[in-house]
mmCIF file of C-alpha atoms in Angstrom:
data_model
loop_
_atom_site.group_PDB
_atom_site.id
_atom_site.type_symbol
_atom_site.label_atom_id
_atom_site.label_comp_id
_atom_site.label_asym_id
_atom_site.label_seq_id
_atom_site.Cartn_x
_atom_site.Cartn_y
_atom_site.Cartn_z
ATOM 1 C CA MET T 860 -31.715 92.606 -32.550
ATOM 2 C CA ALA T 861 -29.910 95.831 -32.512
ATOM 3 C CA GLU T 862 -30.694 98.030 -28.826
ATOM 4 C CA ASP T 863 -32.029 100.815 -31.440
ATOM 5 C CA ASP T 864 -28.767 103.664 -31.327
ATOM 6 C CA PRO T 865 -29.457 106.301 -34.161
ATOM 7 C CA ARG T 866 -26.260 106.700 -34.574
ATOM 8 C CA ILE T 867 -24.924 103.277 -35.096
ATOM 9 C CA LEU T 868 -27.243 100.316 -35.862
ATOM 10 C CA VAL T 869 -31.373 100.507 -35.283
ATOM 11 C CA SER T 870 -33.447 97.494 -36.142
ATOM 12 C CA THR T 871 -36.627 96.562 -38.369
ATOM 13 C CA GLU T 872 -39.082 97.299 -36.517
ATOM 14 C CA TRP T 873 -37.263 101.187 -35.400
ATOM 15 C CA LEU T 874 -37.090 101.371 -39.096
ATOM 16 C CA GLY T 875 -41.290 100.480 -39.626
ATOM 17 C CA ALA T 876 -41.800 102.720 -37.087
ATOM 18 C CA HIS T 877 -40.225 105.751 -38.090
ATOM 19 C CA LEU T 878 -40.338 104.833 -41.874
ATOM 20 C CA LYS T 879 -42.819 107.797 -42.750
ATOM 21 C CA ASP T 880 -40.738 110.584 -40.806
ATOM 22 C CA PRO T 881 -40.210 113.998 -42.688
ATOM 23 C CA ASP T 882 -35.923 113.982 -42.009
ATOM 24 C CA LEU T 883 -35.472 110.509 -42.971
ATOM 25 C CA ARG T 884 -33.520 109.709 -45.503
ATOM 26 C CA ILE T 885 -33.143 105.729 -46.859
ATOM 27 C CA LEU T 886 -30.058 104.760 -48.436
ATOM 28 C CA ASP T 887 -29.040 101.001 -50.341
ATOM 29 C CA ALA T 888 -25.878 100.791 -50.359
ATOM 30 C CA THR T 889 -25.539 97.057 -51.818
ATOM 31 C CA THR T 890 -22.415 96.328 -53.545
ATOM 32 C CA PHE T 891 -21.536 93.102 -54.895
ATOM 33 C CA LEU T 892 -16.966 91.613 -55.599
ATOM 34 C CA PRO T 893 -16.424 91.274 -59.337
ATOM 35 C CA GLY T 894 -17.164 88.393 -60.355
ATOM 36 C CA THR T 895 -21.325 87.634 -59.378
ATOM 37 C CA GLY T 896 -22.547 89.046 -62.330
ATOM 38 C CA ARG T 897 -25.011 91.077 -60.468
ATOM 39 C CA ASP T 898 -26.128 94.521 -60.978
ATOM 40 C CA ALA T 899 -26.085 96.312 -56.836
ATOM 41 C CA ARG T 900 -28.041 99.170 -59.011
ATOM 42 C CA ALA T 901 -30.095 96.599 -61.436
ATOM 43 C CA GLU T 902 -31.843 95.079 -58.271
ATOM 44 C CA TYR T 903 -32.364 98.901 -56.019
ATOM 45 C CA GLU T 904 -34.533 99.598 -59.034
ATOM 46 C CA MET T 905 -36.806 96.241 -59.103
ATOM 47 C CA THR T 906 -37.052 96.235 -55.133
ATOM 48 C CA HIS T 907 -35.954 98.104 -52.130
ATOM 49 C CA ILE T 908 -37.303 99.960 -48.657
ATOM 50 C CA PRO T 909 -39.707 103.244 -49.217
ATOM 51 C CA GLY T 910 -38.492 106.567 -50.572
ATOM 52 C CA ALA T 911 -34.097 104.353 -49.931
ATOM 53 C CA ARG T 912 -31.979 106.420 -52.491
ATOM 54 C CA PHE T 913 -29.219 104.099 -54.699
ATOM 55 C CA PHE T 914 -25.470 105.163 -52.879
ATOM 56 C CA ASP T 915 -23.460 103.963 -55.591
ATOM 57 C CA ILE T 916 -19.890 103.845 -53.112
ATOM 58 C CA ASP T 917 -17.809 102.896 -56.490
ATOM 59 C CA ASP T 918 -19.360 106.021 -57.947
ATOM 60 C CA ILE T 919 -18.917 107.629 -55.075
ATOM 61 C CA SER T 920 -14.640 107.260 -54.403
ATOM 62 C CA ASP T 921 -11.541 108.890 -55.648
ATOM 63 C CA HIS T 922 -11.528 108.384 -59.107
ATOM 64 C CA ARG T 923 -7.996 109.535 -59.158
ATOM 65 C CA SER T 924 -6.578 106.126 -57.989
ATOM 66 C CA ASP T 925 -5.957 103.222 -58.912
ATOM 67 C CA LEU T 926 -6.892 100.839 -56.459
ATOM 68 C CA PRO T 927 -10.906 100.732 -55.813
ATOM 69 C CA HIS T 928 -13.660 102.688 -53.798
ATOM 70 C CA MET T 929 -11.571 104.722 -51.741
ATOM 71 C CA ALA T 930 -12.666 107.615 -49.688
ATOM 72 C CA PRO T 931 -13.998 110.755 -52.559
ATOM 73 C CA THR T 932 -13.058 114.589 -51.438
ATOM 74 C CA THR T 933 -15.530 115.760 -49.654
ATOM 75 C CA GLU T 934 -16.410 118.454 -52.326
ATOM 76 C CA LYS T 935 -17.612 115.261 -54.199
ATOM 77 C CA PHE T 936 -18.959 113.252 -51.395
ATOM 78 C CA MET T 937 -21.510 116.717 -51.255
ATOM 79 C CA SER T 938 -22.226 117.552 -54.608
ATOM 80 C CA ARG T 939 -23.571 113.300 -54.786
ATOM 81 C CA LEU T 940 -25.304 113.204 -50.999
ATOM 82 C CA ARG T 941 -27.056 116.684 -52.040
ATOM 83 C CA ALA T 942 -28.217 115.909 -55.851
ATOM 84 C CA MET T 943 -29.257 112.872 -52.998
ATOM 85 C CA GLY T 944 -31.374 114.979 -51.814
ATOM 86 C CA VAL T 945 -29.642 114.012 -48.620
ATOM 87 C CA GLY T 946 -27.644 116.325 -46.772
ATOM 88 C CA ASP T 947 -28.151 118.419 -42.802
ATOM 89 C CA GLY T 948 -31.063 117.551 -39.998
ATOM 90 C CA HIS T 949 -31.356 114.230 -41.876
ATOM 91 C CA GLN T 950 -31.568 111.066 -39.412
ATOM 92 C CA VAL T 951 -30.119 108.214 -42.429
ATOM 93 C CA VAL T 952 -29.518 104.586 -42.521
ATOM 94 C CA VAL T 953 -27.966 102.711 -44.859
ATOM 95 C CA TYR T 954 -28.683 98.496 -45.843
ATOM 96 C CA ASP T 955 -27.973 96.213 -48.652
ATOM 97 C CA THR T 956 -28.900 93.533 -49.303
ATOM 98 C CA HIS T 957 -26.191 91.040 -47.858
ATOM 99 C CA GLY T 958 -27.584 91.462 -44.569
ATOM 100 C CA LEU T 959 -25.047 93.561 -42.795
ATOM 101 C CA PHE T 960 -22.050 94.032 -45.372
ATOM 102 C CA SER T 961 -21.335 96.912 -47.371
ATOM 103 C CA ALA T 962 -23.596 99.087 -45.577
ATOM 104 C CA ALA T 963 -21.371 99.947 -42.856
ATOM 105 C CA ARG T 964 -18.620 101.419 -45.124
ATOM 106 C CA VAL T 965 -21.498 103.471 -46.208
ATOM 107 C CA TRP T 966 -21.549 104.380 -42.139
ATOM 108 C CA TRP T 967 -18.423 104.937 -41.938
ATOM 109 C CA LEU T 968 -17.335 107.330 -45.021
ATOM 110 C CA PHE T 969 -20.074 109.701 -43.516
ATOM 111 C CA ARG T 970 -18.559 109.624 -40.270
ATOM 112 C CA LEU T 971 -15.150 109.870 -41.907
ATOM 113 C CA MET T 972 -16.314 112.752 -43.435
ATOM 114 C CA GLY T 973 -18.494 114.190 -40.069
ATOM 115 C CA GLN T 974 -21.837 113.267 -40.260
ATOM 116 C CA GLY T 975 -23.228 111.534 -36.911
ATOM 117 C CA ASP T 976 -26.648 111.077 -37.667
ATOM 118 C CA ILE T 977 -26.304 107.579 -39.205
ATOM 119 C CA ALA T 978 -27.194 104.048 -38.277
ATOM 120 C CA VAL T 979 -26.910 100.735 -40.101
ATOM 121 C CA LEU T 980 -29.759 98.581 -40.709
ATOM 122 C CA ASP T 981 -29.548 95.234 -38.694
ATOM 123 C CA GLY T 982 -30.725 92.814 -41.022
ATOM 124 C CA GLY T 983 -30.102 94.617 -43.818
ATOM 125 C CA LEU T 984 -33.342 94.178 -46.704
ATOM 126 C CA PRO T 985 -32.993 90.040 -45.859
ATOM 127 C CA LYS T 986 -34.588 90.741 -42.524
ATOM 128 C CA TRP T 987 -37.137 93.101 -43.942
ATOM 129 C CA GLN T 988 -39.014 91.064 -46.607
ATOM 130 C CA GLU T 989 -38.695 88.810 -44.205
ATOM 131 C CA GLU T 990 -40.597 90.665 -42.015
ATOM 132 C CA GLY T 991 -42.916 91.673 -45.153
ATOM 133 C CA ARG T 992 -42.644 94.508 -44.271
ATOM 134 C CA PRO T 993 -43.183 96.990 -47.767
ATOM 135 C CA ILE T 994 -40.794 97.370 -50.507
ATOM 136 C CA GLU T 995 -41.413 99.040 -53.988
ATOM 137 C CA ASP T 996 -40.066 99.818 -57.331
ATOM 138 C CA MET T 997 -40.853 103.175 -58.124
ATOM 139 C CA PRO T 998 -37.970 106.399 -57.657
ATOM 140 C CA PRO T 999 -38.267 108.951 -54.448
ATOM 141 C CA ILE T 1000 -38.493 112.386 -55.375
ATOM 142 C CA VAL T 1001 -35.587 113.854 -54.226
ATOM 143 C CA ARG T 1002 -35.527 117.954 -53.138
ATOM 144 C CA ASP T 1003 -31.531 119.322 -53.027
ATOM 145 C CA ARG T 1004 -30.030 119.643 -49.824
ATOM 146 C CA HIS T 1005 -27.239 121.322 -48.193
ATOM 147 C CA MET T 1006 -24.310 118.952 -46.637
ATOM 148 C CA THR T 1007 -21.710 120.586 -44.389
ATOM 149 C CA VAL T 1008 -19.517 118.212 -44.652
ATOM 150 C CA ARG T 1009 -16.558 117.843 -42.208
ATOM 151 C CA ARG T 1010 -14.224 115.136 -42.642
ATOM 152 C CA GLN T 1011 -12.115 113.619 -39.489
ATOM 153 C CA ASN T 1012 -9.018 112.909 -41.466
ATOM 154 C CA HIS T 1013 -7.621 111.165 -37.995
ATOM 155 C CA MET T 1014 -10.019 108.034 -39.294
ATOM 156 C CA VAL T 1015 -8.514 106.950 -41.683
ATOM 157 C CA LYS T 1016 -5.206 105.563 -42.149
ATOM 158 C CA ASP T 1017 -3.026 104.687 -45.009
ATOM 159 C CA VAL T 1018 -0.213 102.964 -45.667
ATOM 160 C CA THR T 1019 2.409 104.830 -44.437
ATOM 161 C CA GLN T 1020 0.650 104.790 -41.303
ATOM 162 C CA VAL T 1021 -0.116 101.496 -40.786
ATOM 163 C CA SER T 1022 3.600 100.017 -42.045
ATOM 164 C CA ALA T 1023 4.428 102.629 -38.671
ATOM 165 C CA ALA T 1024 2.071 101.079 -36.352
ATOM 166 C CA SER T 1025 2.754 97.704 -37.648
ATOM 167 C CA LYS T 1026 6.497 98.221 -36.397
ATOM 168 C CA LEU T 1027 6.223 100.124 -32.893
ATOM 169 C CA GLY T 1028 2.893 97.884 -32.491
ATOM 170 C CA ASP T 1029 1.217 101.001 -30.589
ATOM 171 C CA HIS T 1030 -2.039 100.469 -32.731
ATOM 172 C CA THR T 1031 -4.106 96.677 -32.534
ATOM 173 C CA ILE T 1032 -4.867 96.419 -35.763
ATOM 174 C CA LEU T 1033 -7.605 93.586 -36.982
ATOM 175 C CA ASP T 1034 -7.888 92.257 -40.647
ATOM 176 C CA ALA T 1035 -11.990 91.355 -41.544
ATOM 177 C CA ARG T 1036 -10.882 89.451 -44.171
ATOM 178 C CA ALA T 1037 -11.647 85.240 -43.991
ATOM 179 C CA ALA T 1038 -8.643 83.015 -42.064
ATOM 180 C CA GLU T 1039 -7.553 81.000 -44.760
ATOM 181 C CA ARG T 1040 -6.731 84.572 -46.361
ATOM 182 C CA PHE T 1041 -5.406 85.956 -43.371
ATOM 183 C CA ARG T 1042 -2.817 82.700 -43.325
ATOM 184 C CA GLY T 1043 -1.721 82.886 -46.942
ATOM 185 C CA GLU T 1044 -3.208 79.327 -47.906
ATOM 186 C CA ALA T 1045 -5.643 80.882 -50.048
ATOM 187 C CA PRO T 1046 -5.140 82.951 -53.198
ATOM 188 C CA GLU T 1047 -6.813 86.979 -53.246
ATOM 189 C CA PRO T 1048 -9.605 87.325 -55.340
ATOM 190 C CA ARG T 1049 -7.318 90.030 -57.045
ATOM 191 C CA GLU T 1050 -5.108 89.898 -59.393
ATOM 192 C CA GLY T 1051 -1.230 90.763 -58.714
ATOM 193 C CA LEU T 1052 -1.494 90.061 -54.795
ATOM 194 C CA ARG T 1053 1.205 89.035 -52.232
ATOM 195 C CA ALA T 1054 -0.918 86.362 -49.894
ATOM 196 C CA GLY T 1055 -1.153 86.788 -45.679
ATOM 197 C CA HIS T 1056 -1.813 89.274 -43.564
ATOM 198 C CA ILE T 1057 0.328 92.331 -41.937
ATOM 199 C CA PRO T 1058 2.551 92.087 -39.337
ATOM 200 C CA GLY T 1059 1.114 92.119 -35.827
ATOM 201 C CA ALA T 1060 -2.496 92.329 -37.464
ATOM 202 C CA HIS T 1061 -4.932 90.263 -35.338
ATOM 203 C CA ASN T 1062 -7.848 88.412 -37.296
ATOM 204 C CA VAL T 1063 -11.598 88.951 -36.933
ATOM 205 C CA PRO T 1064 -13.660 87.651 -40.221
ATOM 206 C CA TYR T 1065 -16.207 90.180 -40.288
ATOM 207 C CA THR T 1066 -19.026 87.347 -40.615
ATOM 208 C CA ASP T 1067 -17.709 85.976 -36.713
ATOM 209 C CA LEU T 1068 -19.162 89.865 -35.880
ATOM 210 C CA LEU T 1069 -22.827 88.891 -37.396
ATOM 211 C CA ASN T 1070 -25.749 85.834 -35.763
ATOM 212 C CA ALA T 1071 -27.266 83.888 -38.822
ATOM 213 C CA ASP T 1072 -29.311 85.784 -39.479
ATOM 214 C CA GLY T 1073 -26.980 88.624 -41.013
ATOM 215 C CA THR T 1074 -27.967 90.425 -38.409
ATOM 216 C CA MET T 1075 -24.720 91.795 -35.643
ATOM 217 C CA LYS T 1076 -24.167 90.062 -32.197
ATOM 218 C CA GLY T 1077 -25.284 91.607 -28.975
ATOM 219 C CA THR T 1078 -22.386 93.400 -26.913
ATOM 220 C CA GLU T 1079 -21.011 91.001 -25.117
ATOM 221 C CA ALA T 1080 -21.044 88.646 -27.418
ATOM 222 C CA LEU T 1081 -19.057 90.982 -29.980
ATOM 223 C CA ARG T 1082 -16.176 91.471 -27.001
ATOM 224 C CA ALA T 1083 -16.170 87.626 -26.974
ATOM 225 C CA VAL T 1084 -15.533 87.634 -30.270
ATOM 226 C CA PHE T 1085 -12.554 90.318 -29.736
ATOM 227 C CA ASP T 1086 -11.461 88.753 -27.164
ATOM 228 C CA SER T 1087 -10.745 84.940 -28.631
ATOM 229 C CA ALA T 1088 -9.436 87.338 -31.385
ATOM 230 C CA GLY T 1089 -6.661 88.721 -29.181
ATOM 231 C CA ALA T 1090 -7.020 92.385 -30.316
ATOM 232 C CA ASP T 1091 -5.788 94.906 -27.053
ATOM 233 C CA LEU T 1092 -8.551 97.081 -27.032
ATOM 234 C CA THR T 1093 -6.844 99.420 -24.701
ATOM 235 C CA LYS T 1094 -5.092 100.955 -27.486
ATOM 236 C CA PRO T 1095 -6.171 102.483 -30.998
ATOM 237 C CA VAL T 1096 -7.894 99.852 -33.499
ATOM 238 C CA ILE T 1097 -6.863 100.098 -36.956
ATOM 239 C CA THR T 1098 -8.892 97.567 -39.606
ATOM 240 C CA THR T 1099 -8.258 95.677 -42.174
ATOM 241 C CA CYS T 1100 -9.924 94.198 -45.522
ATOM 242 C CA GLY T 1101 -9.188 93.286 -49.164
ATOM 243 C CA SER T 1102 -10.668 96.586 -50.630
ATOM 244 C CA GLY T 1103 -11.864 98.435 -47.385
ATOM 245 C CA ILE T 1104 -15.450 97.765 -47.807
ATOM 246 C CA THR T 1105 -15.850 94.650 -44.528
ATOM 247 C CA ALA T 1106 -12.923 96.276 -42.479
ATOM 248 C CA ALA T 1107 -16.122 99.115 -41.804
ATOM 249 C CA VAL T 1108 -17.863 96.398 -40.622
ATOM 250 C CA ILE T 1109 -15.025 96.088 -37.489
ATOM 251 C CA ASN T 1110 -15.625 99.613 -36.727
ATOM 252 C CA LEU T 1111 -19.234 99.475 -36.725
ATOM 253 C CA ALA T 1112 -18.956 96.535 -34.132
ATOM 254 C CA LEU T 1113 -16.181 98.347 -31.702
ATOM 255 C CA ALA T 1114 -18.605 101.939 -31.598
ATOM 256 C CA ARG T 1115 -21.437 99.792 -31.049
ATOM 257 C CA ILE T 1116 -19.586 97.983 -27.426
ATOM 258 C CA GLY T 1117 -18.187 101.519 -27.004
ATOM 259 C CA HIS T 1118 -14.774 101.783 -28.840
ATOM 260 C CA MET T 1119 -14.016 104.924 -31.193
ATOM 261 C CA ASP T 1120 -10.904 105.377 -30.808
ATOM 262 C CA ASN T 1121 -10.401 103.495 -34.546
ATOM 263 C CA ALA T 1122 -9.148 104.182 -37.915
ATOM 264 C CA LEU T 1123 -9.694 102.727 -40.852
ATOM 265 C CA TYR T 1124 -7.169 101.631 -43.562
ATOM 266 C CA ASP T 1125 -9.048 102.749 -46.706
ATOM 267 C CA GLY T 1126 -6.825 100.478 -49.025
ATOM 268 C CA SER T 1127 -6.288 97.516 -47.412
ATOM 269 C CA TRP T 1128 -4.938 94.554 -49.201
ATOM 270 C CA ALA T 1129 -5.988 95.952 -52.443
ATOM 271 C CA GLU T 1130 -2.155 98.657 -51.273
ATOM 272 C CA TRP T 1131 -0.302 96.455 -48.606
ATOM 273 C CA GLY T 1132 -0.630 92.887 -50.922
ATOM 274 C CA ALA T 1133 0.880 94.647 -53.844
ATOM 275 C CA PHE T 1134 3.823 97.262 -52.010
ATOM 276 C CA PRO T 1135 6.354 96.146 -52.725
ATOM 277 C CA THR T 1136 8.345 97.457 -49.666
ATOM 278 C CA VAL T 1137 5.733 96.451 -47.540
ATOM 279 C CA PRO T 1138 5.965 92.918 -45.504
ATOM 280 C CA VAL T 1139 3.741 90.365 -45.512
ATOM 281 C CA ALA T 1140 3.889 87.435 -42.263
ATOM 282 C CA THR T 1141 1.677 84.027 -42.948
ATOM 283 C CA GLY T 1142 0.578 81.479 -40.751
ATOM 284 C CA GLU T 1143 -1.927 82.570 -37.569
ATOM 285 C CA ALA T 1144 -1.281 85.980 -35.940
#
């Protein structure tokens, strides 16, 4: 169960107690990997937590980039959230239908934009429904709300910065992909990408940070996962994954154990694996 922190992670009990708070805003941030045949928005429209808005990760992104769902400009983020009725003074809770998967990406994105009052719902919609808590299919009543955005550029890294960190060893690089992909033993789901990992990176599959029910492990168990992966948390951390979604689960876990000096490599393997001039390692870290 989450140790409730409205800036990191809250339990279904916490959300149930605060569901009718006037300044609470709930976001469904579900997204599905290509090829699943599932439509996140359609599923949201059929079933969501009362009052929830749908946060479309692919729409609220930088469409000038060929890479998937890169962080949007501050102007686009502000305009989209204002249209959703989310702004200054709101406590935001974000969830997804997996349990804990893409919700962490939106939590990180809000923090990138200088918004601190946001938490992930521990266990997401599955836990909420298993407990028999209310759901609805009605669209929320939306009123515009101004949002002040102050982009925190230190929270995101590009390929040049990650390449330098890999060479210098002055950051700990943590890769959230499954072990087989990290080692280069399994093909990448996106065509044209090399197999393997960033040299010097350590593998922390995001699923290792979760309990069987999709909730996040407790602080001591999280520290044990990082220790077993050989992650030196005395250094700043850069997280990475396939396309910048599950990397944010590591950022969330780091925040939960009090490690705030971390950033996310937004291009992740979708960029590194296609970039011809950067090296690729295979096998164990």
